[in-house]
Amino acid sequence: MKLSSLCSGILIAATLASLSSCSSKDDIEGTWTGTPQKMAAAGSDGVTGPLVNSRVITTLTFTPESNDSIDGTVQFSSTVSAQDEINENNGVSLDVPYEVSVSAITTATGTYKFVDDDDIAIFLDDNSIEVSMDPEAVKFTSNVADGRQHPEIENLRTGQFWRFKTDILSNMRQEYLRYHRLSDVKVKDNILSVEIDDHDYSFRLAGEE
């Protein structure tokens, strides 16, 4: 056999091995952090409540049942930040609008299964969805109209806390349900790329740059 033919055969084999590793079921294991995204529409009417201007960073952790398993458990963890304007439309008696911002952590668990080489079905445990939010995370800024701070604004903290927490839970439930099918799954150079509802998303393996 000529050396050139041998080298060509080795190159082809290496290329095929590289391609197959990009969608290997073994490579999905680990914790993957996504990029900041605007919260997707919650149902046909779009995002509800004060979350139109929200941003979400979601982390996925895949744990296979065994080394060569096609299924396992998946954990979701998301950092949610949102802001809204408080005015008379929110049921509060203020003569000028204020801005309010919050941050929260949402979590959920479920199971996953490869339905073919590059598609993953995720089965979310709807009862596992939780919102962790500190009332002190509700921040008020100076009123939009004149920049002055009115002392009574602090009396609205509890109401705004529950308003945001309720809407975050509702919208993140819809957000997580979007993950029911991950298509065109590939892992390469510590990047997990998937397609969700005909949109491309990427996640970086935790601890890797």
Short mmCIF file of C-alpha atoms in Angstrom, two decimals:
data_model
loop_
_atom_site.label_atom_id
_atom_site.label_comp_id
_atom_site.label_asym_id
_atom_site.label_seq_id
_atom_site.Cartn_x
_atom_site.Cartn_y
_atom_site.Cartn_z
CA MET A 1 0.00 0.00 0.00
CA LYS A 2 1.31 3.42 -0.93
CA LEU A 3 2.07 5.83 1.89
CA SER A 4 -0.25 8.45 0.39
CA SER A 5 -3.17 5.99 0.35
CA LEU A 6 -2.45 4.98 3.94
CA CYS A 7 -2.36 8.61 5.05
CA SER A 8 -5.61 9.34 3.20
CA GLY A 9 -7.30 6.40 4.91
CA ILE A 10 -6.13 7.55 8.33
CA LEU A 11 -7.33 11.09 7.62
CA ILE A 12 -10.78 9.90 6.54
CA ALA A 13 -11.11 7.68 9.61
CA ALA A 14 -10.08 10.52 11.90
CA THR A 15 -12.57 12.85 10.24
CA LEU A 16 -15.40 10.36 10.63
CA ALA A 17 -14.50 9.82 14.26
CA SER A 18 -14.50 13.58 14.82
CA LEU A 19 -17.89 13.97 13.19
CA SER A 20 -19.42 11.18 15.22
CA SER A 21 -18.09 12.65 18.44
CA CYS A 22 -19.96 15.89 17.76
CA SER A 23 -23.28 14.20 18.42
CA SER A 24 -22.13 11.49 20.86
CA LYS A 25 -24.63 10.69 23.59
CA ASP A 26 -21.74 10.51 26.04
CA ASP A 27 -20.80 14.14 25.38
CA ILE A 28 -24.09 15.54 26.69
CA GLU A 29 -23.14 14.86 30.31
CA GLY A 30 -22.34 17.97 32.33
CA THR A 31 -23.59 21.44 33.12
CA TRP A 32 -24.19 23.82 30.22
CA THR A 33 -24.82 27.55 30.51
CA GLY A 34 -26.73 29.44 27.85
CA THR A 35 -26.51 33.03 26.71
CA PRO A 36 -28.88 35.80 27.90
CA GLN A 37 -32.20 35.52 26.12
CA LYS A 38 -35.42 37.49 26.10
CA MET A 39 -38.15 35.40 27.68
CA ALA A 40 -40.13 33.62 25.00
CA ALA A 41 -43.86 34.13 24.60
CA ALA A 42 -45.99 32.46 27.27
CA GLY A 43 -48.87 31.14 25.22
CA SER A 44 -50.56 32.75 22.25
CA ASP A 45 -50.92 36.13 23.96
CA GLY A 46 -47.20 36.55 24.55
CA VAL A 47 -45.29 37.19 27.77
CA THR A 48 -47.66 38.25 30.53
CA GLY A 49 -47.40 40.80 33.33
CA PRO A 50 -44.21 42.74 34.01
CA LEU A 51 -41.87 40.38 32.18
CA VAL A 52 -41.89 41.87 28.68
CA ASN A 53 -38.42 43.35 29.31
CA SER A 54 -37.08 40.28 31.08
CA ARG A 55 -33.79 38.49 30.46
CA VAL A 56 -33.14 34.83 31.21
CA ILE A 57 -29.91 32.83 31.43
CA THR A 58 -30.64 29.11 31.62
CA THR A 59 -28.27 26.34 32.72
CA LEU A 60 -28.91 22.69 31.87
CA THR A 61 -27.33 19.78 33.74
CA PHE A 62 -27.54 16.36 32.08
CA THR A 63 -26.81 13.25 34.15
CA PRO A 64 -26.93 9.96 32.20
CA GLU A 65 -28.24 6.84 33.91
CA SER A 66 -25.01 5.06 32.96
CA ASN A 67 -21.92 5.60 30.85
CA ASP A 68 -23.56 4.47 27.61
CA SER A 69 -27.13 5.41 28.49
CA ILE A 70 -29.46 7.20 26.08
CA ASP A 71 -31.50 8.63 28.95
CA GLY A 72 -31.07 10.23 32.35
CA THR A 73 -32.06 13.22 34.46
CA VAL A 74 -31.93 16.91 33.56
CA GLN A 75 -31.92 19.90 35.87
CA PHE A 76 -32.83 23.45 34.89
CA SER A 77 -31.57 26.54 36.67
CA SER A 78 -32.30 30.04 35.37
CA THR A 79 -31.35 33.54 36.42
CA VAL A 80 -34.22 35.90 35.66
CA SER A 81 -34.00 39.69 35.66
CA ALA A 82 -36.94 41.93 34.86
CA GLN A 83 -38.07 45.51 35.13
CA ASP A 84 -41.34 47.33 34.81
CA GLU A 85 -42.91 50.73 35.30
CA ILE A 86 -45.31 51.24 38.19
CA ASN A 87 -48.22 53.57 37.45
CA GLU A 88 -51.95 53.79 37.93
CA ASN A 89 -52.44 50.87 35.53
CA ASN A 90 -50.80 48.59 38.10
CA GLY A 91 -53.42 49.38 40.72
CA VAL A 92 -51.25 51.69 42.85
CA SER A 93 -52.10 55.27 43.75
CA LEU A 94 -49.03 57.15 42.52
CA ASP A 95 -49.20 60.42 40.68
CA VAL A 96 -45.89 59.71 38.90
CA PRO A 97 -44.48 56.48 37.43
CA TYR A 98 -41.63 54.58 39.03
CA GLU A 99 -39.39 51.85 37.68
CA VAL A 100 -39.07 48.60 39.59
CA SER A 101 -36.57 45.81 38.89
CA VAL A 102 -36.21 42.31 40.31
CA SER A 103 -33.97 39.28 40.07
CA ALA A 104 -34.84 35.66 40.78
CA ILE A 105 -33.61 32.10 40.37
CA THR A 106 -35.93 29.43 38.98
CA THR A 107 -35.29 25.69 39.02
CA ALA A 108 -36.93 22.57 37.61
CA THR A 109 -36.12 18.91 37.10
CA GLY A 110 -37.08 16.23 34.62
CA THR A 111 -35.80 13.36 32.57
CA TYR A 112 -34.41 13.16 29.05
CA LYS A 113 -34.03 10.55 26.35
CA PHE A 114 -32.28 10.50 23.00
CA VAL A 115 -34.93 9.62 20.43
CA ASP A 116 -32.29 9.40 17.72
CA ASP A 117 -28.64 10.37 17.31
CA ASP A 118 -29.23 14.14 17.51
CA ASP A 119 -32.68 14.64 19.00
CA ILE A 120 -33.49 14.71 22.72
CA ALA A 121 -36.95 14.48 24.27
CA ILE A 122 -37.27 16.14 27.68
CA PHE A 123 -40.02 15.24 30.13
CA LEU A 124 -40.39 18.06 32.64
CA ASP A 125 -41.76 17.47 36.12
CA ASP A 126 -44.20 20.39 36.22
CA ASN A 127 -44.50 20.17 40.00
CA SER A 128 -40.75 20.66 40.42
CA ILE A 129 -40.68 24.27 39.15
CA GLU A 130 -39.72 26.69 41.91
CA VAL A 131 -38.93 30.40 42.12
CA SER A 132 -36.39 31.65 44.63
CA MET A 133 -36.70 35.40 45.13
CA ASP A 134 -35.70 37.70 47.98
CA PRO A 135 -38.08 40.59 48.75
CA GLU A 136 -34.98 42.76 49.04
CA ALA A 137 -34.29 41.96 45.39
CA VAL A 138 -37.18 44.25 44.50
CA LYS A 139 -35.47 47.55 43.66
CA PHE A 140 -37.15 50.88 43.05
CA THR A 141 -35.59 53.71 41.09
CA SER A 142 -36.42 57.41 41.18
CA ASN A 143 -39.69 58.23 39.55
CA VAL A 144 -39.51 58.66 35.83
CA ALA A 145 -41.20 62.07 35.79
CA ASP A 146 -39.08 64.21 38.13
CA GLY A 147 -36.38 61.97 39.64
CA ARG A 148 -37.60 62.47 43.20
CA GLN A 149 -38.04 59.56 45.59
CA HIS A 150 -41.35 59.31 47.47
CA PRO A 151 -41.13 57.51 50.86
CA GLU A 152 -44.44 55.68 50.31
CA ILE A 153 -42.92 53.72 47.44
CA GLU A 154 -41.38 51.28 49.95
CA ASN A 155 -44.89 50.30 51.03
CA LEU A 156 -45.35 48.72 47.62
CA ARG A 157 -42.45 46.28 48.00
CA THR A 158 -44.50 43.31 49.23
CA GLY A 159 -47.14 43.71 46.54
CA GLN A 160 -44.53 44.01 43.80
CA PHE A 161 -42.66 41.00 45.20
CA TRP A 162 -45.71 38.73 44.83
CA ARG A 163 -46.67 40.28 41.51
CA PHE A 164 -43.32 39.51 39.97
CA LYS A 165 -42.93 36.11 41.64
CA THR A 166 -46.32 34.94 40.37
CA ASP A 167 -45.61 36.12 36.83
CA ILE A 168 -42.10 34.63 36.82
CA LEU A 169 -43.46 31.24 37.88
CA SER A 170 -46.16 31.34 35.20
CA ASN A 171 -43.87 32.45 32.40
CA MET A 172 -40.94 30.23 33.30
CA ARG A 173 -43.26 27.22 33.28
CA GLN A 174 -43.99 28.07 29.64
CA GLU A 175 -40.31 28.77 29.02
CA TYR A 176 -39.22 25.36 30.30
CA LEU A 177 -41.94 23.57 28.35
CA ARG A 178 -40.31 24.89 25.17
CA TYR A 179 -37.45 22.48 25.91
CA HIS A 180 -39.64 19.42 25.36
CA ARG A 181 -37.65 18.66 22.20
CA LEU A 182 -34.01 19.53 21.50
CA SER A 183 -33.24 19.00 17.82
CA ASP A 184 -29.98 18.88 15.88
CA VAL A 185 -28.01 18.36 19.09
CA LYS A 186 -24.25 18.71 18.67
CA VAL A 187 -21.33 19.00 21.06
CA LYS A 188 -18.07 20.42 19.81
CA ASP A 189 -15.26 22.37 21.48
CA ASN A 190 -17.19 22.48 24.78
CA ILE A 191 -20.20 24.06 23.06
CA LEU A 192 -23.62 22.39 23.06
CA SER A 193 -25.71 23.60 20.13
CA VAL A 194 -29.40 22.75 19.83
CA GLU A 195 -32.50 23.80 17.96
CA ILE A 196 -35.65 24.67 19.91
CA ASP A 197 -38.83 25.66 18.08
CA ASP A 198 -36.83 26.31 14.89
CA HIS A 199 -34.40 28.65 16.70
CA ASP A 200 -30.72 27.92 17.33
CA TYR A 201 -29.27 28.10 20.84
CA SER A 202 -25.82 27.43 22.25
CA PHE A 203 -24.62 26.48 25.74
CA ARG A 204 -21.06 26.42 27.05
CA LEU A 205 -19.77 23.63 29.27
CA ALA A 206 -19.37 24.95 32.81
CA GLY A 207 -15.79 25.61 33.81
CA GLU A 208 -14.56 25.76 30.23
CA GLU A 209 -13.60 28.89 28.33
#
